[in-house]
Amino acid sequence: MLYRRAGIRHTSYRHERMLWPLPFDRYLVGTIAAFLIVAPFLIDRLYLVAYLLPWLIWSMAALGLNLLMGGAGQIHLGYGAVMAIGAYSSVHLVRAGVPFEIAMIAGGLASAMIGVIFGFAALRVKTLYLAMSTLAMQYIVDFVIAHVPAISGGTQATIQVPPVRFLGLRIEGDIATYYFALAVCTVVTLFMLNVHRTGFGRALAAVREKDYAAEVIGVSTFKYKLLAFWTSSFIGGVVGAVLVVCYLRSVSPDQFHIDLSVQIVAMVIVGGLGSVLGSFFGAALILFTPIVLNNLVASIAAGAGLSLSSDLRAHIPLMLYGALIVGFLVLEPLGLAKIYDNVRNYFLVWPFRYARK
Amino acid sequence: MTEGSASAVLECRDIELSFGGLRALKGLSFDIMPGEIFGLVGPNGSGKTSLVNVVTGFYRPQRGSVAIFGADTTRMRPHRIAAHGVARTFQNLALFRGMTVLDNILLGRHVHMGVGSGALATLFYWVWAARHEVAHRRAVEELIDFMQLQDIRDEPVEVIPLGLQKRVELARALAADPRLLILDEPMAGMNKEEKEYIARFILDAREERNTTVLMIEHHMDVVTSICDRVMVLSYGENIAQGKPLEAISEPRVIQAYLGERAAKRHVGAAA
């Protein structure tokens, strides 16, 4: 049903490596893309700015981290710091009069340069030890940013982002910022989708699965581990720039603390390691569940006429939120993307279940 | 050892490898000539895999030198040696789980991908990487036909039977168009039919792809029927070298495999 595979005939290798070979998948992607494009005129401004925009930005961050964690199998607990470097670099450059197009890329490059230094840790240590090394990165970068007035303007300081233009268009107001974030998100998403079908992605996967076997077929684990850190940090830096320009509009050290890093790691893991779709699912779950649960608990309490203490009102949603994450991971350790995949596979062959792979 | 050494595919001189106090390889020297299928045999723990690991750069010998097509590769990292036209398979399969058979074999093309496997090519897939991907796909599809893997090309490698996994690994090694192919027990755990398949692929690889083969193998029937020359190792020493049948019937070889008493009985029975 829906996802029909019958009648699809590939006549070239290029055709076979299409991103969405099934027509239904294409319709789905097309519909969502169309919705995102017309969203500013369809939905309330509040929803656009408070939900869709952060969702796009956090999804981008999750995609960037997913390249490293899902693609190359290297854990990173300092992604917030990577974004901070990009955010501060680009904001300072913009304030110095550099055009934002260049400042954004330069922010990415700055993140990539510093990120790759910490990538050297990955050449020596793996798994939990790498987690600790990257956690150290988070704290070192936090400390440096907060304590060097030239960067942050002081521990309590907030730097305003001046108005910027991108390719001549002013990124100002709700709609322009939304479209700008959407455009960057599209580029990052397409890149990540392509990773799955090129030699780059395969080489990263080889390093992730068996480094000695990767070496023997000519994949330099040294080069590709660093390349994974470089690319992922570059994306992180660009996302940091987009985050401050489109969403936060000012930059201060406390925005990029360990909370942000953990949040993005959670998005990647809950969404599904290595999955592009999963990054979007993960970002949506982590960002919106607390809000939804909060409203739900409030409305249920109000409806049932219960008078909950404010403490309890604040904590019940958090408990449910935690339980939900644990529940999803117990149900499907490979994340939300895998749950979607299971449903899709079910319908792919419905009603002939025996044909399922 | 000067005769013809300039044209040798692989030249090992006085390879000495120890792990702490254990001397795994004791001054081994040998050459492999172009187009040869060279067998490496010996009892368990005799140093066959250690020798292959030295040749492919996983171990650094304490002494001695390895040259591949005249280029000294003794201290090179494995991926640099791969770029010199060396491919190998492993005794315990080293396929990449979670990837399809096709992607695994495509990875074998990595040494030929160049910038096509970079991040920028990936970003500009439609105008850059796609062209590379299609070209390499063609080469891989040829190999899939050659190795008869058409039915399983889209299966994840971990779900196919062991015999086929070994074949996929051989295909991945061949995808690099190696000039020297090193096989570490390609037929371990196989039945007669599967062994015959692999033996035929090895012979065909030599005929059609001009590959020289260095093969570790325990099945003596295979060794005697497809190898041109063998070297027998025992405790890291070269105890016999030459034509397969002659080498494995040397008294020292029989002794290494069967022990001293059994060897005497064997010689007695033969006489």
XYZ file of C-alpha atoms in Angstrom:
628
model
C 0.000 0.000 0.000
C 1.076 3.610 -0.392
C 4.738 2.788 -0.881
C 4.592 0.890 -4.161
C 7.790 -0.659 -5.354
C 6.193 -2.468 -8.277
C 6.806 -1.034 -11.704
C 9.975 0.886 -10.844
C 12.597 0.012 -13.407
C 16.065 1.425 -13.036
C 17.744 2.003 -16.362
C 20.927 3.665 -15.146
C 23.143 3.468 -12.094
C 22.494 7.122 -11.461
C 18.778 6.497 -11.438
C 19.192 3.632 -9.017
C 21.067 5.831 -6.566
C 18.280 8.396 -6.474
C 17.528 9.767 -3.030
C 13.929 8.651 -3.075
C 13.333 5.924 -5.632
C 9.742 5.304 -4.488
C 7.157 7.747 -5.826
C 5.347 7.911 -2.502
C 8.514 8.979 -0.700
C 8.976 11.702 -3.276
C 5.414 12.949 -2.805
C 5.940 12.959 0.919
C 9.180 14.918 0.720
C 7.613 17.272 -1.828
C 4.601 17.897 0.387
C 6.727 18.610 3.430
C 9.024 20.883 1.420
C 6.019 22.745 0.007
C 4.564 23.111 3.474
C 7.830 24.483 4.842
C 8.000 26.980 1.996
C 4.484 28.330 2.429
C 4.469 27.937 6.220
C 4.984 31.653 6.991
C 1.712 32.436 5.207
C -0.207 29.506 6.585
C 0.521 29.295 10.250
C 0.510 31.717 13.091
C 3.615 33.862 13.433
C 4.121 32.594 16.979
C 4.306 28.987 15.838
C 6.672 29.908 13.064
C 9.132 31.648 15.337
C 8.742 29.521 18.452
C 8.466 26.084 16.856
C 9.418 25.755 13.206
C 12.484 27.983 13.286
C 14.168 26.368 16.310
C 13.235 22.956 14.946
C 15.074 23.682 11.702
C 18.120 25.046 13.503
C 18.380 22.253 16.063
C 17.815 19.667 13.340
C 20.766 21.123 11.443
C 22.909 20.839 14.573
C 21.757 17.250 15.061
C 22.611 16.507 11.418
C 26.102 17.898 11.862
C 26.704 15.846 14.975
C 25.136 12.819 13.345
C 27.814 12.893 10.665
C 30.373 12.369 13.397
C 28.441 10.052 15.721
C 26.394 8.051 13.259
C 28.617 8.355 10.219
C 32.081 7.950 11.661
C 31.175 6.437 15.043
C 32.997 9.056 17.109
C 31.164 10.310 20.175
C 31.278 14.047 20.827
C 30.018 15.703 23.999
C 31.260 19.168 23.125
C 29.136 20.081 20.154
C 27.729 23.097 21.959
C 31.276 24.454 22.236
C 31.795 23.887 18.518
C 28.661 25.920 17.807
C 29.832 28.617 20.219
C 33.083 29.050 18.300
C 31.174 29.488 15.052
C 28.672 31.856 16.658
C 31.252 34.116 18.294
C 33.586 34.141 15.287
C 30.861 35.091 12.851
C 29.317 37.717 15.138
C 32.673 39.378 15.731
C 33.413 39.348 12.027
C 30.027 40.861 11.218
C 30.588 43.550 13.825
C 33.961 44.242 12.217
C 32.151 44.899 8.962
C 32.740 41.604 7.166
C 29.784 40.565 4.968
C 27.713 37.858 6.609
C 28.189 35.395 3.721
C 31.905 35.362 4.459
C 31.497 35.652 8.234
C 29.263 32.580 8.320
C 31.740 30.477 6.360
C 34.602 31.847 8.438
C 32.692 30.894 11.579
C 32.416 27.376 10.204
C 36.117 27.323 9.399
C 37.047 28.563 12.868
C 34.966 25.792 14.418
C 36.488 23.261 12.050
C 40.037 24.313 12.902
C 39.506 24.101 16.640
C 37.232 21.080 16.368
C 39.864 19.150 14.476
C 42.416 19.765 17.234
C 40.105 17.915 19.564
C 39.648 15.351 16.846
C 43.251 14.370 17.431
C 42.061 12.891 20.710
C 39.958 10.503 18.648
C 43.086 9.108 17.038
C 44.244 7.888 20.435
C 41.108 7.059 22.370
C 37.715 5.600 21.625
C 34.198 5.424 23.067
C 33.891 6.585 26.677
C 37.408 7.972 26.771
C 36.692 10.036 23.697
C 33.480 11.196 25.375
C 35.580 12.476 28.272
C 38.077 14.213 25.972
C 35.339 15.998 24.064
C 33.652 16.906 27.337
C 36.924 18.557 28.281
C 36.687 20.508 25.040
C 33.285 21.785 26.098
C 34.622 23.108 29.366
C 37.830 24.533 27.968
C 35.983 26.435 25.252
C 33.336 27.600 27.740
C 36.045 28.839 30.042
C 38.036 30.608 27.343
C 34.963 32.328 25.927
C 33.754 33.464 29.325
C 37.124 34.654 30.584
C 38.533 36.374 27.542
C 36.760 39.726 27.363
C 37.881 40.165 23.772
C 35.598 37.259 22.827
C 32.632 37.478 25.117
C 32.919 40.985 26.449
C 32.939 39.564 29.975
C 31.254 36.664 31.775
C 27.901 38.397 32.057
C 28.071 40.236 28.765
C 25.709 39.822 25.865
C 26.780 40.873 22.399
C 24.007 42.071 20.108
C 24.051 40.764 16.550
C 23.941 43.722 14.176
C 21.503 43.553 11.257
C 22.958 41.409 8.506
C 22.391 40.885 4.807
C 22.794 37.651 2.910
C 23.307 37.999 -0.851
C 21.746 41.419 -0.657
C 18.675 40.353 1.306
C 18.202 41.712 4.783
C 17.868 38.928 7.335
C 15.446 40.699 9.539
C 11.969 40.045 10.797
C 10.346 36.647 11.205
C 9.908 35.657 7.599
C 13.362 36.449 6.258
C 15.108 34.714 9.142
C 12.881 31.690 8.700
C 13.648 31.416 4.998
C 17.341 31.879 5.608
C 17.387 29.074 8.185
C 15.345 26.918 5.819
C 17.824 27.482 3.005
C 20.851 26.571 5.121
C 18.978 23.590 6.518
C 18.229 22.401 2.984
C 21.908 22.538 2.043
C 22.975 20.667 5.180
C 20.229 18.071 4.689
C 21.140 17.466 1.054
C 24.779 17.116 2.017
C 23.913 14.556 4.683
C 21.669 12.652 2.287
C 24.479 12.534 -0.244
C 26.922 11.276 2.349
C 24.995 8.018 2.348
C 25.643 7.408 -1.322
C 29.198 8.563 -1.909
C 32.692 7.334 -1.250
C 33.005 9.845 1.572
C 30.199 8.275 3.579
C 31.405 4.776 2.816
C 34.926 5.600 3.957
C 33.565 7.053 7.211
C 31.436 3.963 7.738
C 34.467 1.775 7.121
C 36.410 3.644 9.802
C 33.445 3.278 12.136
C 32.946 -0.442 11.592
C 36.488 -1.850 11.387
C 39.446 0.470 11.289
C 42.003 -2.202 10.329
C 39.889 -3.392 7.431
C 39.458 0.232 6.363
C 43.236 0.652 6.316
C 43.781 -2.416 4.201
C 41.513 -1.166 1.435
C 43.348 2.133 1.415
C 41.185 4.278 3.697
C 43.459 6.266 5.959
C 41.791 6.143 9.369
C 43.911 9.113 10.432
C 42.662 11.237 7.561
C 39.034 10.216 7.721
C 38.667 10.540 11.478
C 40.027 14.067 11.273
C 37.945 14.776 8.185
C 34.853 13.648 10.058
C 35.675 16.011 12.919
C 36.505 18.791 10.489
C 33.315 18.499 8.467
C 31.068 17.996 11.451
C 32.628 20.965 13.258
C 32.295 23.092 10.144
C 28.585 22.370 10.020
C 28.406 23.048 13.755
C 30.076 26.421 13.306
C 27.730 27.434 10.510
C 24.737 26.322 12.565
C 26.064 28.361 15.477
C 26.160 31.424 13.228
C 22.632 30.748 11.956
C 21.421 30.183 15.504
C 22.590 33.558 16.784
C 21.598 35.502 13.696
C 18.173 33.975 13.137
C 17.006 32.915 16.559
C 18.935 34.260 19.529
C 19.890 37.608 17.947
C 22.451 38.143 20.643
C 25.233 35.986 21.906
C 26.302 35.259 25.454
C 28.439 32.456 26.926
C 25.655 30.670 28.787
C 23.795 29.828 25.584
C 26.355 27.229 24.588
C 26.924 25.312 27.782
C 26.961 21.566 28.280
C 23.138 21.567 28.288
C 23.130 22.353 24.599
C 25.697 19.635 23.840
C 23.740 17.026 25.763
C 20.521 18.151 24.128
C 21.977 17.614 20.663
C 23.535 14.273 21.572
C 20.103 13.224 22.856
C 18.509 14.306 19.569
C 20.970 12.218 17.603
C 20.552 9.122 19.745
C 16.784 9.306 20.171
C 16.334 10.150 16.510
C 18.590 7.407 15.242
C 22.349 7.267 14.739
C 23.304 7.848 11.141
C 19.801 8.723 10.013
C 19.001 12.034 8.342
C 15.296 11.715 9.001
C 16.065 10.695 12.570
C 17.835 13.981 13.243
C 14.618 15.837 12.430
C 12.536 13.457 14.529
C 14.989 13.655 17.403
C 15.099 17.450 17.335
C 11.301 17.608 17.333
C 10.969 15.177 20.226
C 13.599 16.773 22.431
C 12.474 20.334 21.733
C 8.715 20.021 21.815
C 7.827 17.173 24.140
C 8.461 19.251 27.290
C 6.177 22.003 25.984
C 3.456 19.623 24.885
C 3.595 17.666 28.123
C 3.510 20.836 30.141
C 0.331 21.999 28.437
C -1.148 18.530 28.612
C -0.566 18.172 32.338
C -1.903 21.651 32.940
C -5.061 21.044 30.938
C -5.668 17.614 32.480
C -5.188 19.045 35.954
C -7.550 21.878 35.144
C -10.097 19.553 33.552
C -10.112 17.115 36.439
C -10.325 19.936 38.916
C -7.110 18.865 40.659
C -5.139 21.512 42.393
C -1.524 20.481 41.869
C 1.188 22.273 43.723
C 3.424 24.334 41.479
C 6.329 22.025 42.300
C 4.429 19.009 41.075
C 3.147 20.870 38.034
C 6.728 21.608 37.078
C 8.057 18.119 37.710
C 5.430 15.801 36.280
C 6.126 16.850 32.676
C 9.853 16.350 33.233
C 9.279 12.864 34.617
C 7.052 11.977 31.704
C 9.614 13.427 29.307
C 12.352 11.212 30.725
C 10.088 8.192 30.687
C 9.191 8.903 27.081
C 12.823 8.995 25.958
C 13.600 5.785 27.835
C 10.422 4.235 26.453
C 11.292 5.037 22.848
C 14.799 3.690 23.236
C 13.577 0.489 24.872
C 10.993 0.057 22.145
C 13.521 0.661 19.405
C 17.181 1.182 20.338
C 17.924 2.396 16.832
C 15.769 5.439 17.388
C 12.684 7.120 16.022
C 13.919 6.792 12.449
C 13.895 3.031 12.850
C 10.344 3.117 14.183
C 9.329 5.049 11.096
C 11.264 2.579 8.978
C 9.446 -0.358 10.559
C 6.097 1.237 9.774
C 7.238 1.990 6.252
C 8.447 -1.558 5.735
C 5.122 -2.816 6.972
C 3.232 -0.820 4.381
C 5.810 -1.503 1.690
C 4.580 -5.062 1.328
C 1.122 -4.804 2.860
C -0.927 -7.014 2.762
C 1.691 -9.625 1.876
C 3.560 -9.734 5.135
C 5.526 -12.834 4.239
C 7.346 -10.839 1.572
C 8.888 -8.660 4.238
C 12.618 -8.731 4.523
C 69.340 -13.477 -4.751
C 69.968 -10.990 -7.515
C 68.498 -12.969 -10.382
C 65.211 -11.437 -11.533
C 64.675 -9.623 -8.269
C 64.079 -6.370 -10.150
C 60.874 -7.797 -11.593
C 59.679 -9.458 -8.410
C 56.212 -8.479 -7.187
C 57.109 -8.967 -3.570
C 60.599 -9.150 -2.159
C 61.091 -9.969 1.493
C 64.579 -9.902 2.959
C 65.555 -11.188 6.399
C 62.254 -10.392 8.019
C 62.688 -10.583 11.757
C 59.685 -10.000 14.008
C 59.431 -10.556 17.742
C 56.748 -9.906 20.293
C 58.708 -9.414 23.503
C 60.733 -12.573 23.909
C 58.839 -14.505 21.271
C 60.505 -14.591 17.892
C 57.576 -14.925 15.529
C 59.541 -14.625 12.298
C 63.186 -15.635 12.173
C 64.900 -13.992 9.232
C 62.578 -14.914 6.384
C 63.539 -14.176 2.791
C 61.522 -14.922 -0.310
C 60.398 -13.478 -3.644
C 57.120 -13.728 -5.462
C 57.231 -13.439 -9.243
C 54.549 -11.818 -11.422
C 51.630 -14.098 -12.192
C 52.511 -16.610 -9.519
C 50.139 -18.162 -7.036
C 52.360 -18.496 -4.029
C 51.196 -20.663 -1.153
C 52.137 -20.045 2.440
C 51.604 -23.118 4.590
C 52.602 -24.319 7.999
C 51.111 -25.530 11.263
C 49.131 -23.231 13.557
C 51.253 -20.514 15.108
C 54.033 -20.887 12.587
C 53.928 -17.198 11.655
C 51.966 -17.174 8.396
C 49.535 -14.458 9.377
C 52.306 -12.495 11.110
C 54.249 -12.526 7.864
C 51.217 -11.279 5.939
C 50.703 -8.573 8.548
C 54.291 -7.472 8.039
C 53.833 -7.352 4.272
C 50.602 -5.326 4.544
C 52.038 -2.922 7.112
C 50.153 -3.951 10.244
C 53.335 -5.094 11.983
C 56.703 -3.435 11.723
C 59.524 -5.948 11.544
C 62.499 -5.363 13.833
C 64.800 -6.163 10.957
C 64.620 -6.802 7.263
C 62.856 -5.169 4.379
C 59.757 -5.596 2.279
C 59.634 -4.295 -1.277
C 56.581 -4.305 -3.492
C 57.307 -3.813 -7.193
C 60.707 -2.540 -6.201
C 59.357 0.123 -3.811
C 60.396 -0.210 -0.206
C 57.240 -0.513 1.899
C 58.734 -1.736 5.161
C 57.697 1.205 7.327
C 54.583 2.250 5.452
C 51.118 2.449 6.951
C 48.657 -0.133 5.607
C 46.639 2.347 3.544
C 49.792 3.537 1.770
C 50.687 -0.044 0.950
C 47.160 -0.531 -0.396
C 47.864 2.354 -2.772
C 50.821 0.352 -4.111
C 48.402 -2.208 -5.488
C 48.146 -4.635 -2.602
C 44.802 -5.991 -1.435
C 44.106 -8.639 1.145
C 41.381 -10.608 2.836
C 41.317 -11.645 6.458
C 41.165 -14.993 8.155
C 38.179 -13.881 10.223
C 36.094 -11.901 7.787
C 36.460 -8.155 7.954
C 33.401 -6.970 6.088
C 31.659 -3.773 7.126
C 28.457 -4.655 8.905
C 25.344 -2.631 8.287
C 26.340 -1.973 4.691
C 25.116 -3.789 1.625
C 27.231 -6.192 -0.392
C 27.383 -3.546 -3.107
C 28.656 -0.826 -0.765
C 31.243 -3.185 0.671
C 32.603 -3.952 -2.771
C 32.428 -0.273 -3.748
C 34.654 0.466 -0.762
C 37.240 -1.725 -2.419
C 37.435 0.973 -5.107
C 38.498 3.540 -2.542
C 42.133 3.620 -3.668
C 40.923 4.741 -7.094
C 38.364 7.289 -5.892
C 40.687 10.233 -5.210
C 38.825 13.496 -4.596
C 35.586 11.717 -5.492
C 35.485 10.487 -1.904
C 35.938 13.914 -0.335
C 33.414 16.017 1.528
C 33.227 18.669 -1.204
C 32.429 16.130 -3.900
C 29.652 14.907 -1.638
C 28.224 18.406 -1.204
C 28.170 18.895 -4.971
C 27.014 15.344 -5.635
C 25.041 16.057 -8.790
C 27.872 17.758 -10.632
C 30.840 16.041 -9.047
C 30.526 12.813 -7.080
C 27.789 11.239 -9.206
C 30.138 10.903 -12.165
C 32.742 9.104 -10.032
C 30.128 6.930 -8.406
C 28.775 5.731 -11.744
C 32.226 5.002 -13.152
C 33.202 2.958 -10.118
C 29.830 1.290 -10.023
C 30.522 -0.003 -13.536
C 33.794 -1.549 -12.434
C 32.098 -3.088 -9.414
C 29.206 -4.483 -11.434
C 31.701 -6.226 -13.702
C 33.179 -7.824 -10.633
C 29.764 -8.760 -9.290
C 29.152 -10.629 -12.537
C 32.573 -12.219 -12.342
C 32.020 -13.410 -8.782
C 28.369 -14.312 -9.373
C 26.985 -12.101 -6.616
C 24.122 -10.570 -8.625
C 21.329 -11.917 -6.423
C 22.676 -10.574 -3.172
C 24.108 -7.202 -4.139
C 21.510 -5.265 -2.152
C 21.552 -7.490 0.925
C 23.255 -6.335 4.114
C 26.463 -8.371 4.425
C 25.684 -9.764 7.853
C 22.643 -11.729 6.676
C 24.268 -13.726 3.879
C 25.872 -17.138 4.472
C 29.515 -17.391 5.466
C 30.639 -18.892 2.176
C 29.180 -15.927 0.318
C 30.616 -13.460 2.806
C 34.064 -14.846 2.024
C 33.311 -14.388 -1.633
C 32.204 -10.779 -1.044
C 35.431 -10.110 0.801
C 37.397 -11.534 -2.105
C 35.361 -9.340 -4.446
C 36.113 -6.277 -2.312
C 39.829 -7.072 -2.481
C 39.651 -7.575 -6.252
C 37.729 -4.321 -6.689
C 40.941 -2.438 -5.963
C 42.444 -4.004 -9.134
C 45.327 -5.259 -7.018
C 48.584 -6.328 -8.572
C 49.272 -8.418 -5.492
C 46.366 -10.160 -3.828
C 46.945 -11.614 -0.380
C 44.459 -14.182 0.854
C 44.478 -15.329 4.461
C 42.749 -18.706 4.509
C 40.139 -17.899 1.873
C 38.635 -21.370 2.211
C 38.489 -21.839 5.962
C 35.275 -23.514 7.022
C 34.080 -24.175 3.486
C 32.687 -27.319 1.951
C 34.151 -28.912 -1.148
C 31.888 -27.095 -3.571
C 32.535 -23.684 -2.055
C 36.256 -24.414 -2.068
C 36.122 -25.232 -5.753
C 34.318 -21.981 -6.442
C 36.932 -19.919 -4.662
C 39.775 -21.849 -6.303
C 38.271 -21.068 -9.696
C 37.877 -17.383 -8.831
C 41.514 -17.216 -7.790
C 42.662 -18.850 -11.012
C 40.385 -16.608 -13.077
C 41.611 -13.531 -11.236
C 45.121 -14.423 -12.285
C 44.149 -15.111 -15.886
C 41.842 -12.165 -16.478
C 43.195 -9.539 -14.130
C 46.909 -10.328 -14.102
C 46.899 -10.624 -10.354
C 49.722 -12.209 -8.458
C 48.484 -14.138 -5.452
C 49.962 -14.848 -2.042
C 47.745 -17.318 -0.258
C 47.716 -18.819 3.197
C 45.850 -22.090 3.072
C 45.487 -25.206 5.148
C 43.714 -27.384 2.626
C 46.614 -29.279 1.057
C 44.488 -30.461 -1.847
C 43.895 -26.843 -2.836
C 47.497 -25.843 -2.273
C 48.890 -28.649 -4.397
C 46.436 -28.081 -7.209
C 46.520 -24.294 -7.668
C 49.766 -22.997 -6.182
C 52.846 -22.643 -8.359
C 55.216 -22.497 -5.428
C 54.859 -22.807 -1.688
C 56.834 -21.821 1.342
C 56.432 -23.882 4.487
C 56.858 -22.131 7.825
C 57.435 -23.686 11.198
C 58.038 -21.584 14.292
C 58.810 -18.591 12.105
C 61.393 -20.404 10.034
C 61.334 -21.279 6.380
C 61.667 -25.066 6.401
C 60.881 -25.771 2.773
C 60.241 -23.854 -0.415
C 59.513 -24.931 -3.958
C 56.948 -26.857 -5.957
C 53.995 -27.729 -3.716
C 54.152 -31.512 -3.916
C 57.891 -31.605 -3.395
C 57.853 -29.090 -0.562
C 55.157 -30.747 1.478
C 56.695 -34.180 1.190
C 59.993 -33.038 2.677
C 60.733 -34.889 5.904
C 61.080 -31.647 7.873
C 57.612 -30.563 6.778
C 56.010 -33.854 7.712
C 57.791 -33.668 11.031
C 56.512 -30.140 11.642
C 52.961 -31.183 10.963
C 52.834 -34.667 12.460
C 55.618 -34.720 15.053
C 58.827 -36.724 15.026
C 57.482 -40.200 15.764
C 54.601 -39.996 13.383
C 56.906 -38.651 10.720
C 59.172 -41.711 11.071
C 56.184 -44.004 10.766
C 54.984 -42.053 7.739
C 58.360 -42.327 6.036
C 58.478 -45.992 6.927
C 55.033 -46.576 5.467
C 55.949 -44.710 2.308
C 59.077 -46.807 1.850
